[in-house]
């Protein structure tokens, strides 16, 4: 590929695109001719038919044909020209604010015009402001064949500049000699009835006369589907490539000391479940090779992921390597810290804690202990991966509740290790909010283990859906529950409002509940409290000094207090189902029956009822995630929680969802039979720099 392919040429090669337009195009992510070709119309103008004036309504954009009746030249005090045209059915005003003398002369009464523009209601009936117009002579066709594309713009860029540029780009890149390469194997195209790349792009940029605007707007054309499919495929391949690349790096080998592990397990008050054991052996197998593990452990809330992480950590530590465990919230990180300190108490491992709130002397001694290797295990928030944090011998990185971090963060973390001659193993854990169909765009860079079994003796949580009018009943139930020495969570949700409002709501609720329940010890925890205060409240709750914990959604992940078996969630209709399932996972952790009351604000919409109904019927995180996907669509499910979500150019997770099922098969075929197409596909769609990709590709596919 010594010669630059036409599609890689900069847009400035086109007539009419100077440095100024190029800068504007850059704002739309367009630098090359290829980028330009993948900038698809957002809709099409239909000039294939004319509308009788009588059929026009405000808001329509239409082509109209008529005879100029009169023109109202500008007078003092008025700054617009009005021209009235008529057809057999009625009269329409054309209004111009900018005009030239020639223009006025051209619009003489009797002239036939075709005008295109948006109809609005003016002072004297319907009008078109600044229509595009043409004068017609005898025999002229008012209509055009084909639909006119309307492209997404950015400030300073006009439709006509963009249309002209794209037209040139099509000619340059799709001519017979220099064709934009179609990287999708013919077998895949044929299987799904997709057109080739050139045809697909031509269809979408300059639709043939046989296509209607309606058909194009439906988003179901094979031309469009093909591009969306290719885009999904490219993202999937990018993750696979990243994984294969990472696997070529060197990683420490954990030799695993059996006696340490046996002693550790003997100290536990319970036995590992079969699923935990299986996942642990998968992790051990990964870490006994000199290449890095990239493993995702999926397991429903309460399935015991933390312990799996602890045993993986033990294996690293007993092999002489450091371990970092990252949790998404301070609350969860603190809880892990406490658990790990207890679990590792009879080993010689020093366990440390680090978050953004740890400052001053404590922070500097912590950083020193990590840098000189005297601390084996550190637990914390994302503050763990700031530049100032250095490890002596990091062998394993554990990320808990991965769904809170997103793909980009995970990849960024991985990149951080890549300057060393050895990189740490990676273990990420999640409670599966992402349904299987979407996993390939989220997790294809990871090997997956599933903990598909809960510890024995767990009773499913009984969930009820209750309108807030019955609050008094709910409060009576709390009273009764606390009298039996059991504990309660009350969760306040205000997800769309500011964190401050959410915290205030929790504060108010705590005051209100204290009045209603004078004999009950109430604690309050929310995101705006100091870490040490939060921690004190959580400890009091854990030790049973506090009966009722009023909280915001900060307790969503990880918090583990088995004696708390009743949870009230206020305004559950505001949250996603997977998030509710996570919250509910705080109860049902002991061996006694547990309950979750969803206290909704009535009236509740039909979908709202359906959604809460799903939660009442199921305790299975997989089922709930799938149903949530059906009801809300994938964009919401991923978008709601993923900060580093993938930005698609053309594909739309809701519209093109059915394509996801095809992606994996096609990717397999490509990896087996056409590996040379992986790099250009990934480059085309993910915009990765060619150099990075070259390097990635080289390490993976060179012998
Ligand atoms: P999650 O998978 O949601 O992170 P946790 O790791 O917090 O779950 O575990 C939930 C609870 O189950 C904890 O109290 C933990 O100590 C307990 N647990 C973990 N493994 C077992 C087991 N094999 N038998 C009994 N209890 C267990
Ligand atoms: Mg957990």
XYZ file of C-alpha atoms and ligand atoms in Angstrom:
731
model
C 0.000 0.000 0.000
C 2.657 2.487 -1.007
C 0.336 4.647 -3.107
C -2.257 6.535 -1.139
C -5.692 5.069 -1.792
C -8.177 7.617 -3.124
C -10.423 7.235 -0.098
C -7.572 8.201 2.200
C -7.028 11.531 0.458
C -7.726 14.644 2.513
C -10.949 16.512 1.776
C -8.940 19.533 0.638
C -8.308 17.641 -2.611
C -11.859 18.427 -3.623
C -12.848 21.496 -5.581
C -14.623 23.921 -3.297
C -13.074 22.646 -0.066
C -10.426 24.997 1.229
C -8.803 25.034 4.620
C -11.794 26.783 6.175
C -14.324 24.215 5.005
C -11.890 21.461 5.936
C -11.751 22.790 9.485
C -15.529 22.784 9.628
C -15.715 19.254 8.264
C -13.242 18.205 10.901
C -15.800 19.199 13.520
C -18.013 16.487 12.058
C -15.156 14.017 12.297
C -14.482 14.212 8.565
C -10.904 14.379 7.315
C -10.635 12.036 4.371
C -12.766 11.280 1.347
C -13.722 8.037 3.006
C -15.012 9.887 6.076
C -17.048 12.026 3.734
C -18.604 8.991 2.085
C -19.645 7.593 5.444
C -21.342 10.841 6.364
C -24.854 9.771 5.444
C -27.905 11.953 4.850
C -30.113 12.335 7.900
C -33.143 12.608 5.623
C -34.097 13.325 2.014
C -35.964 16.121 0.331
C -38.611 14.913 -1.984
C -38.700 16.953 -5.216
C -40.026 14.073 -7.233
C -43.573 15.414 -7.044
C -45.290 18.801 -6.856
C -48.006 19.580 -4.339
C -51.166 21.552 -5.186
C -51.148 24.736 -3.086
C -54.473 23.798 -1.492
C -52.953 20.613 -0.066
C -50.141 22.400 1.830
C -50.075 22.529 5.615
C -47.678 24.385 7.920
C -44.516 22.397 8.661
C -44.432 20.587 5.312
C -41.402 20.896 3.072
C -42.713 20.703 -0.456
C -42.194 21.434 -4.104
C -44.853 23.773 -5.478
C -45.446 25.048 -9.009
C -47.231 28.289 -9.783
C -47.552 31.499 -11.752
C -46.417 34.797 -10.277
C -49.543 36.907 -9.668
C -47.862 40.009 -8.331
C -44.764 41.123 -6.510
C -44.777 43.562 -3.674
C -41.607 45.610 -3.962
C -40.044 46.845 -0.725
C -41.300 50.066 0.719
C -39.979 52.237 3.408
C -40.292 50.609 6.811
C -40.574 47.131 5.430
C -37.616 44.951 4.736
C -39.043 42.033 2.852
C -40.341 41.294 -0.604
C -43.500 39.310 -1.007
C -44.337 37.497 -4.178
C -47.683 35.763 -4.611
C -48.006 32.733 -6.817
C -51.036 30.720 -7.766
C -51.892 27.362 -9.178
C -55.296 25.957 -10.067
C -55.997 25.270 -6.395
C -54.953 28.428 -4.557
C -52.513 31.217 -3.642
C -49.202 31.090 -1.813
C -46.875 33.892 -0.625
C -43.138 33.685 -1.060
C -41.245 35.944 1.342
C -37.661 37.150 0.812
C -35.639 39.154 3.301
C -32.548 39.376 1.164
C -33.085 40.168 -2.459
C -31.482 41.830 -5.430
C -32.922 44.031 -8.126
C -32.352 41.291 -10.691
C -34.301 38.909 -8.544
C -37.280 41.236 -8.427
C -37.127 41.740 -12.151
C -37.018 38.021 -12.670
C -40.185 37.461 -10.627
C -42.393 39.405 -13.030
C -46.103 38.580 -13.004
C -46.868 35.751 -15.383
C -43.591 33.928 -14.781
C -43.905 30.212 -14.035
C -41.940 29.132 -10.947
C -41.108 25.939 -9.172
C -40.318 26.597 -5.507
C -39.086 24.339 -2.781
C -39.190 25.154 0.910
C -40.902 24.863 4.230
C -44.480 26.030 4.584
C -45.413 28.212 7.521
C -48.363 30.282 8.581
C -47.793 33.964 7.779
C -49.877 37.143 8.171
C -51.843 36.475 5.008
C -52.170 32.741 5.018
C -49.532 30.163 4.087
C -46.102 31.302 2.999
C -42.667 30.030 2.090
C -39.685 31.969 3.415
C -36.688 32.084 1.125
C -37.666 29.145 -1.037
C -35.201 27.644 -3.448
C -36.795 28.498 -6.783
C -36.377 28.098 -10.471
C -38.168 29.884 -13.329
C -39.770 27.466 -15.740
C -40.055 27.820 -19.467
C -42.427 26.005 -21.748
C -41.595 22.303 -21.655
C -39.513 22.430 -18.432
C -40.120 19.669 -15.911
C -40.788 21.206 -12.488
C -39.833 18.015 -10.687
C -36.458 16.375 -10.346
C -35.757 12.683 -10.506
C -34.282 11.204 -7.357
C -34.425 12.462 -3.818
C -32.104 15.187 -2.563
C -30.042 14.226 0.466
C -30.010 16.452 3.530
C -26.822 16.027 5.542
C -26.063 16.764 9.175
C -24.199 20.091 9.178
C -22.075 22.127 11.458
C -21.853 25.875 11.818
C -20.609 27.610 8.705
C -21.036 24.617 6.434
C -23.870 24.670 3.904
C -25.881 21.841 2.426
C -24.770 22.739 -1.028
C -21.041 22.715 -0.136
C -21.447 19.326 1.448
C -23.561 17.933 -1.377
C -21.013 19.028 -3.959
C -18.121 17.639 -1.948
C -19.801 14.274 -1.448
C -20.721 14.072 -5.097
C -17.081 14.584 -6.068
C -15.919 12.094 -3.471
C -18.293 9.493 -4.883
C -16.972 10.081 -8.368
C -13.348 9.897 -7.258
C -13.671 6.848 -5.051
C -16.177 4.804 -6.969
C -14.831 5.222 -10.469
C -13.742 2.086 -12.268
C -10.040 2.552 -11.784
C -9.985 3.655 -8.179
C -12.620 1.853 -6.256
C -13.221 2.167 -2.561
C -12.316 -1.294 -1.362
C -15.137 -3.417 -0.095
C -13.679 -5.379 2.810
C -16.770 -7.374 3.540
C -16.187 -10.857 2.097
C -18.492 -11.728 -0.793
C -19.723 -14.806 1.069
C -21.013 -12.642 3.912
C -22.625 -10.178 1.515
C -24.379 -12.912 -0.353
C -25.570 -14.631 2.770
C -27.487 -11.563 3.905
C -28.361 -10.113 0.511
C -26.256 -7.006 1.032
C -25.181 -4.824 -1.895
C -21.490 -4.154 -2.362
C -20.005 -1.086 -0.733
C -20.078 1.187 -3.782
C -23.679 0.357 -4.527
C -24.706 0.847 -0.907
C -23.092 4.280 -0.739
C -24.539 5.361 -4.064
C -28.012 4.270 -3.051
C -27.866 6.287 0.137
C -26.205 9.443 -1.232
C -28.107 9.630 -4.480
C -31.137 7.397 -4.247
C -32.407 6.009 -7.551
C -35.777 7.301 -8.789
C -37.375 3.984 -7.881
C -36.900 4.630 -4.162
C -39.465 6.614 -2.236
C -38.695 9.002 0.600
C -40.845 6.836 2.879
C -38.841 3.722 2.117
C -35.590 5.532 2.859
C -36.933 6.952 6.094
C -37.820 3.507 7.403
C -34.136 2.660 7.747
C -34.667 -0.870 6.460
C -32.812 -0.704 3.135
C -30.178 -3.400 2.600
C -27.804 -0.567 1.646
C -28.092 0.974 5.090
C -28.201 -2.338 6.941
C -25.041 -3.401 5.255
C -23.152 -0.354 6.499
C -24.544 -0.676 10.015
C -23.578 -4.334 10.024
C -20.072 -3.536 8.846
C -19.758 -0.977 11.603
C -20.847 -3.403 14.339
C -18.524 -5.989 12.898
C -15.600 -3.575 12.908
C -16.118 -2.700 16.567
C -16.361 -6.346 17.478
C -13.193 -7.106 15.520
C -11.423 -4.193 17.198
C -12.081 -5.711 20.607
C -10.982 -9.148 19.425
C -7.838 -7.686 17.928
C -7.117 -5.796 21.127
C -7.493 -8.979 23.101
C -5.262 -11.024 20.827
C -2.715 -8.269 20.923
C -2.721 -8.011 24.694
C -2.336 -11.768 24.915
C 0.996 -11.569 23.136
C 2.452 -9.555 26.014
C 4.369 -11.105 28.857
C 2.756 -11.514 32.248
C 3.933 -12.963 35.543
C 3.358 -16.656 36.120
C 1.577 -17.428 39.396
C 2.878 -20.649 40.800
C 0.144 -20.809 43.414
C 1.016 -22.167 46.809
C -1.456 -24.949 47.639
C -0.944 -24.903 51.380
C -1.644 -21.161 51.636
C -4.842 -21.644 49.724
C -5.924 -24.625 51.813
C -5.332 -22.640 55.003
C -7.236 -19.687 53.595
C -10.225 -21.807 52.652
C -10.232 -23.562 56.022
C -10.667 -20.196 57.764
C -13.825 -19.385 55.805
C -17.138 -19.988 57.566
C -18.522 -21.709 54.468
C -17.574 -23.875 51.502
C -17.099 -22.521 48.013
C -19.957 -23.272 45.651
C -19.236 -25.500 42.667
C -19.512 -22.498 40.365
C -17.026 -20.497 42.442
C -14.584 -23.405 42.331
C -14.927 -23.750 38.587
C -14.346 -20.048 37.968
C -11.371 -20.027 40.316
C -9.748 -22.863 38.389
C -10.337 -20.984 35.126
C -8.558 -17.990 36.620
C -5.723 -20.133 37.938
C -5.239 -21.723 34.549
C -5.015 -18.270 32.915
C -2.503 -16.969 35.433
C -0.237 -19.980 35.204
C 0.785 -19.012 31.667
C 3.278 -16.230 30.880
C 0.604 -14.223 29.031
C -1.896 -11.910 30.641
C -5.318 -13.087 31.671
C -8.229 -10.972 30.460
C -11.173 -12.492 32.191
C -14.641 -11.271 32.976
C -16.506 -12.978 35.789
C -20.238 -12.591 35.426
C -22.355 -13.574 38.358
C -25.675 -12.374 39.622
C -25.831 -10.201 42.733
C -24.938 -12.272 45.769
C -23.261 -15.076 43.825
C -20.013 -14.533 45.745
C -17.730 -12.774 43.270
C -15.730 -11.030 45.978
C -14.443 -14.285 47.347
C -13.397 -15.428 43.889
C -11.449 -12.184 43.620
C -9.866 -12.791 47.011
C -8.644 -16.228 46.018
C -7.227 -14.886 42.765
C -5.473 -12.204 44.830
C -4.108 -14.842 47.174
C -2.578 -16.697 44.263
C -0.805 -13.529 43.074
C 0.372 -12.615 46.553
C 1.715 -16.043 47.365
C 3.638 -15.909 44.086
C 5.238 -12.655 45.190
C 3.197 -10.131 43.178
C 1.132 -7.126 44.166
C -2.617 -6.856 43.620
C -4.839 -3.818 43.025
C -8.591 -4.017 43.389
C -10.689 -1.189 42.039
C -14.333 -0.591 42.968
C -16.681 1.997 41.456
C -17.735 3.674 44.704
C -15.977 4.622 47.860
C -18.565 2.768 49.927
C -17.937 -0.483 48.139
C -14.178 -0.015 48.141
C -14.268 0.501 51.903
C -16.340 -2.591 52.387
C -13.969 -4.668 50.282
C -11.091 -3.230 52.250
C -12.640 -4.396 55.505
C -13.404 -7.885 54.136
C -9.991 -8.369 52.609
C -8.279 -7.188 55.786
C -10.222 -9.822 57.689
C -9.586 -12.558 55.130
C -5.892 -11.764 54.879
C -5.414 -11.170 58.617
C -3.538 -14.428 59.164
C -1.291 -13.974 56.154
C 1.655 -11.596 56.140
C 0.084 -9.416 53.441
C -0.318 -5.737 54.165
C -3.689 -4.477 52.848
C -4.030 -0.753 52.077
C -6.803 1.587 51.033
C -6.620 4.428 48.530
C -9.221 6.837 47.218
C -9.391 10.473 46.190
C -10.300 11.325 49.772
C -7.074 9.908 51.157
C -4.719 12.871 51.351
C -1.619 14.193 53.018
C 0.600 11.964 55.098
C -1.558 8.848 54.818
C -1.563 9.180 51.079
C 2.181 9.575 50.786
C 2.950 6.610 53.025
C 0.436 4.518 51.073
C 2.046 5.483 47.779
C 5.479 4.661 49.189
C 4.373 1.241 50.395
C 3.015 0.449 46.943
C 6.098 1.736 45.171
C 8.587 -0.131 47.361
C 6.473 -3.281 47.383
C 5.981 -3.480 51.150
C 2.185 -3.452 50.685
C 0.923 -6.443 48.751
C -2.706 -5.538 48.251
C -4.358 -2.192 47.666
C -8.073 -1.586 47.426
C -9.639 1.629 46.256
C -11.526 3.653 43.716
C -10.307 4.753 40.269
C -7.807 6.933 42.156
C -5.698 3.771 42.124
C -4.830 4.337 38.492
C -3.692 7.893 38.573
C -0.236 8.636 37.279
C 1.132 9.268 40.743
C 0.448 5.677 41.786
C 3.335 3.323 41.071
C 3.720 -0.302 41.912
C 6.843 -2.277 42.530
C 5.574 -5.516 41.090
C 1.917 -5.392 40.102
C 0.743 -8.845 39.028
C -3.037 -8.676 39.107
C -5.618 -5.959 38.593
C -9.172 -6.663 39.716
C -12.025 -4.412 38.652
C -15.269 -4.909 40.513
C -18.657 -4.009 39.068
C -17.100 -3.387 35.701
C -20.402 -2.170 34.203
C -19.898 1.059 36.114
C -16.704 1.844 34.257
C -17.301 1.241 30.547
C -15.238 -0.103 27.715
C -13.066 2.957 27.165
C -11.893 3.097 30.756
C -11.067 -0.568 30.720
C -9.013 -0.183 27.557
C -7.302 2.912 28.916
C -6.315 0.991 32.009
C -4.876 -1.737 29.920
C -2.882 0.692 27.832
C -1.315 2.013 31.017
C 0.505 -1.239 31.625
C 1.841 -1.599 28.112
C 5.119 0.245 28.470
C 6.474 -2.293 30.867
C 8.057 -5.528 29.677
C 5.440 -7.350 31.705
C 1.779 -6.483 32.208
C -0.541 -7.554 35.020
C -3.301 -10.103 34.694
C -6.777 -8.601 34.615
C -9.893 -9.848 36.300
C -13.097 -7.893 35.906
C -16.321 -8.690 37.659
C -19.868 -7.721 36.855
C -23.402 -8.610 37.818
C -24.390 -8.852 34.128
C -26.519 -5.889 33.315
C -25.614 -6.350 29.675
C -27.664 -8.963 27.829
C -25.877 -11.530 25.743
C -26.813 -9.911 22.442
C -24.884 -6.800 23.401
C -21.974 -8.548 25.045
C -20.047 -8.737 21.785
C -19.812 -4.975 21.586
C -18.906 -4.705 25.241
C -16.900 -7.715 26.250
C -15.371 -9.314 23.155
C -11.940 -8.408 24.400
C -12.402 -10.636 27.423
C -12.760 -14.332 28.170
C -15.913 -14.933 30.126
C -16.561 -17.066 33.204
C -20.010 -17.345 34.698
C -20.892 -18.000 38.340
C -24.271 -19.560 37.662
C -25.086 -20.688 41.165
C -25.942 -18.871 44.373
C -24.564 -19.986 47.760
C -26.861 -22.606 49.264
C -29.804 -21.697 51.467
C -30.582 -18.370 49.803
C -34.283 -17.625 49.724
C -35.461 -15.592 46.753
C -36.486 -12.060 47.629
C -40.258 -11.568 47.558
C -40.985 -8.354 45.691
C -44.211 -6.341 45.943
C -45.275 -3.339 43.924
C -47.121 -0.834 46.136
C -48.523 2.648 45.412
C -47.224 5.430 47.643
C -50.740 5.984 49.007
C -50.109 2.903 51.106
C -47.032 4.368 52.750
C -48.544 4.104 56.251
C -48.880 0.350 55.850
C -45.281 0.102 54.760
C -44.145 2.079 57.786
C -46.138 -0.226 60.092
C -44.373 -3.143 58.475
C -40.973 -1.619 59.242
C -41.978 -1.253 62.882
C -42.966 -4.884 63.048
C -39.823 -6.012 61.262
C -37.489 -4.055 63.528
C -39.280 -5.484 66.579
C -38.021 -8.874 65.375
C -34.452 -7.591 65.485
C -34.089 -7.457 61.739
C -32.865 -4.528 59.724
C -34.230 -2.446 56.889
C -33.011 -0.355 53.944
C -35.022 2.617 52.699
C -33.694 3.773 49.343
C -34.475 7.240 48.003
C -34.102 7.630 44.262
C -34.077 10.848 42.341
C -31.963 9.762 39.493
C -32.506 12.662 37.099
C -32.075 15.381 39.662
C -28.805 16.660 40.998
C -26.909 14.676 43.555
C -27.586 17.477 45.998
C -31.364 17.084 45.617
C -31.030 13.369 46.013
C -29.152 13.806 49.255
C -31.692 16.327 50.488
C -34.499 13.901 49.695
C -32.746 11.248 51.747
C -32.220 13.692 54.613
C -35.897 14.679 54.593
C -37.005 11.085 54.465
C -34.840 10.228 57.447
C -36.420 13.051 59.463
C -39.879 12.015 58.408
C -39.341 8.344 59.200
C -37.862 9.200 62.580
C -41.074 11.042 63.448
C -43.185 8.135 62.261
C -41.001 5.534 63.982
C -39.724 7.098 67.206
C -38.422 3.832 68.674
C -36.331 2.878 65.671
C -32.628 3.712 65.285
C -32.233 5.389 61.936
C -28.994 5.930 60.041
C -28.475 8.022 56.937
C -25.945 7.596 54.169
C -25.539 9.548 50.956
C -22.918 10.590 48.463
C -22.256 14.042 49.911
C -21.137 12.840 53.296
C -17.487 12.670 54.297
C -15.977 9.244 53.749
C -15.345 8.744 57.448
C -18.962 9.623 58.342
C -20.318 7.288 55.686
C -18.083 4.586 56.953
C -19.186 5.101 60.555
C -22.852 4.819 59.573
C -22.239 1.689 57.503
C -20.327 0.114 60.367
C -23.118 0.888 62.810
C -25.608 -0.694 60.425
C -23.431 -3.717 59.887
C -23.024 -4.230 63.641
C -26.755 -3.906 64.204
C -26.551 -0.628 66.152
C -28.815 0.919 63.598
C -32.124 -0.665 62.506
C -33.097 1.340 59.490
C -30.676 2.729 56.938
C -31.995 5.533 54.783
C -29.795 5.783 51.712
C -29.463 7.106 48.207
C -28.465 4.765 45.394
C -24.874 4.884 46.709
C -25.651 1.517 48.285
C -26.484 0.071 44.884
C -23.425 -2.084 44.475
C -21.754 -4.505 46.776
C -22.994 -3.509 50.222
C -23.431 -6.687 52.230
C -25.401 -6.851 55.510
C -27.105 -10.261 55.752
C -29.417 -9.326 58.650
C -31.058 -6.630 56.545
C -33.884 -8.481 54.857
C -36.377 -5.746 54.017
C -35.815 -3.033 51.456
C -38.142 -0.242 50.469
C -37.306 1.491 47.201
C -39.037 4.794 46.711
C -39.946 5.873 43.158
C -38.561 2.734 41.565
C -40.179 3.765 38.288
C -37.296 6.196 37.821
C -34.586 3.572 37.637
C -33.529 0.956 35.098
C -34.482 -2.614 35.887
C -30.939 -3.831 36.169
C -30.184 -1.069 38.613
C -33.230 -1.999 40.673
C -32.137 -5.603 40.594
C -28.718 -4.560 41.874
C -30.287 -2.554 44.662
C -32.570 -5.386 45.596
C -29.527 -7.626 45.720
C -28.637 -5.938 49.039
C -31.339 -8.064 50.671
C -31.729 -11.825 50.516
C -28.129 -12.320 51.625
C -28.939 -14.247 54.804
C -30.858 -17.484 55.212
C -34.135 -15.827 56.311
C -36.922 -14.792 53.966
C -36.444 -11.305 52.502
C -38.682 -8.696 50.972
C -38.440 -5.789 48.611
C -41.226 -3.226 48.434
C -41.334 -1.032 45.357
C -43.153 2.066 46.511
C -44.156 3.819 43.322
C -45.711 7.194 42.692
C -49.138 6.693 41.106
C -50.395 6.929 38.477
C -47.963 4.588 36.801
C -47.834 4.223 33.012
C -48.612 0.895 31.359
C -44.921 0.281 30.568
C -44.054 1.355 34.091
C -46.368 -1.318 35.464
C -44.945 -3.904 33.099
C -41.403 -3.068 34.105
C -41.970 -3.297 37.838
C -43.962 -6.480 37.172
C -40.856 -8.072 35.643
C -38.986 -7.416 38.849
C -41.784 -8.928 40.911
C -41.803 -12.060 38.753
C -38.085 -12.683 38.443
C -35.019 -12.819 40.649
C -32.717 -13.715 37.783
C -30.437 -10.927 36.608
C -30.078 -12.410 33.105
C -33.826 -12.615 32.583
C -34.328 -9.104 33.901
C -31.618 -7.669 31.659
C -33.132 -9.338 28.572
C -36.623 -8.083 29.394
C -35.289 -4.617 30.101
C -33.658 -4.672 26.696
C -36.959 -5.611 25.060
C -38.849 -2.841 26.780
C -36.340 -0.027 26.570
C -34.125 -0.879 23.616
C -30.378 -1.364 23.656
C -29.363 2.282 23.399
C -30.943 2.973 26.763
C -29.635 -0.176 28.371
C -26.035 0.482 27.421
C -26.194 4.252 27.316
C -27.747 4.679 30.707
C -24.829 3.254 32.576
C -21.840 3.189 30.335
C -19.766 6.285 30.500
C -17.334 5.136 27.864
C -19.870 3.828 25.422
C -19.076 3.304 21.774
C -20.033 6.094 19.393
C -21.416 4.723 16.161
C -21.244 6.655 12.903
C -24.100 4.911 11.137
C -25.344 1.976 13.164
C -28.100 2.562 15.662
C -28.402 0.029 18.454
C -32.180 0.239 18.496
C -32.852 0.323 14.791
C -30.230 -2.252 13.845
C -30.414 -4.534 16.821
C -31.239 -7.642 14.806
C -27.858 -7.359 13.058
C -25.977 -8.118 16.248
C -26.823 -11.802 15.978
C -24.924 -11.998 12.689
C -21.795 -10.232 13.807
C -20.117 -13.037 15.672
C -20.457 -15.577 12.870
C -19.130 -13.130 10.328
C -16.223 -12.225 12.614
C -15.276 -15.878 12.937
C -15.316 -16.323 9.200
C -13.162 -13.248 8.709
C -10.634 -14.266 11.348
C -10.313 -17.703 9.756
C -10.416 -16.911 6.071
C -9.745 -13.197 5.563
C -7.573 -11.938 8.418
C -6.065 -9.335 6.086
C -9.383 -7.450 6.067
C -9.473 -6.985 9.843
C -7.123 -4.049 9.978
C -8.732 -1.982 7.216
C -12.208 -2.703 8.581
C -11.278 -1.626 12.080
C -9.461 1.391 10.748
C -12.344 2.438 8.552
C -14.887 2.411 11.335
C -13.175 3.026 14.624
C -10.796 5.668 13.351
C -7.882 4.063 15.171
C -4.646 5.494 13.883
C -3.116 3.378 11.188
C 0.162 3.191 13.003
C -1.354 1.818 16.216
C -3.330 -0.669 14.220
C -0.300 -1.692 12.230
C 1.456 -2.481 15.436
C -1.530 -4.338 16.851
C -1.974 -6.266 13.679
C 1.652 -7.099 13.337
C 1.985 -8.641 16.765
C -1.152 -10.704 16.329
C -0.814 -11.957 12.793
C 2.906 -12.247 12.225
C 4.336 -15.647 12.997
P -21.509 -10.458 44.734
O -21.321 -11.542 43.731
O -22.812 -9.766 44.579
O -20.351 -9.515 44.759
P -20.607 -11.079 47.363
O -19.250 -11.458 46.968
O -20.800 -9.758 48.018
O -21.581 -11.197 46.134
O -21.187 -12.245 48.279
C -22.458 -12.167 48.851
C -22.469 -12.837 50.196
O -22.341 -14.247 50.063
C -21.347 -12.403 51.103
O -21.855 -12.265 52.404
C -20.370 -13.528 51.023
O -19.575 -13.618 52.189
C -21.299 -14.705 50.909
N -20.725 -15.879 50.252
C -19.841 -15.884 49.239
N -19.552 -17.153 48.872
C -20.281 -17.971 49.654
C -20.433 -19.385 49.763
N -19.766 -20.207 48.974
N -21.284 -19.847 50.694
C -21.967 -19.017 51.489
N -21.873 -17.682 51.457
C -21.040 -17.147 50.543
Mg -19.896 -7.618 44.585
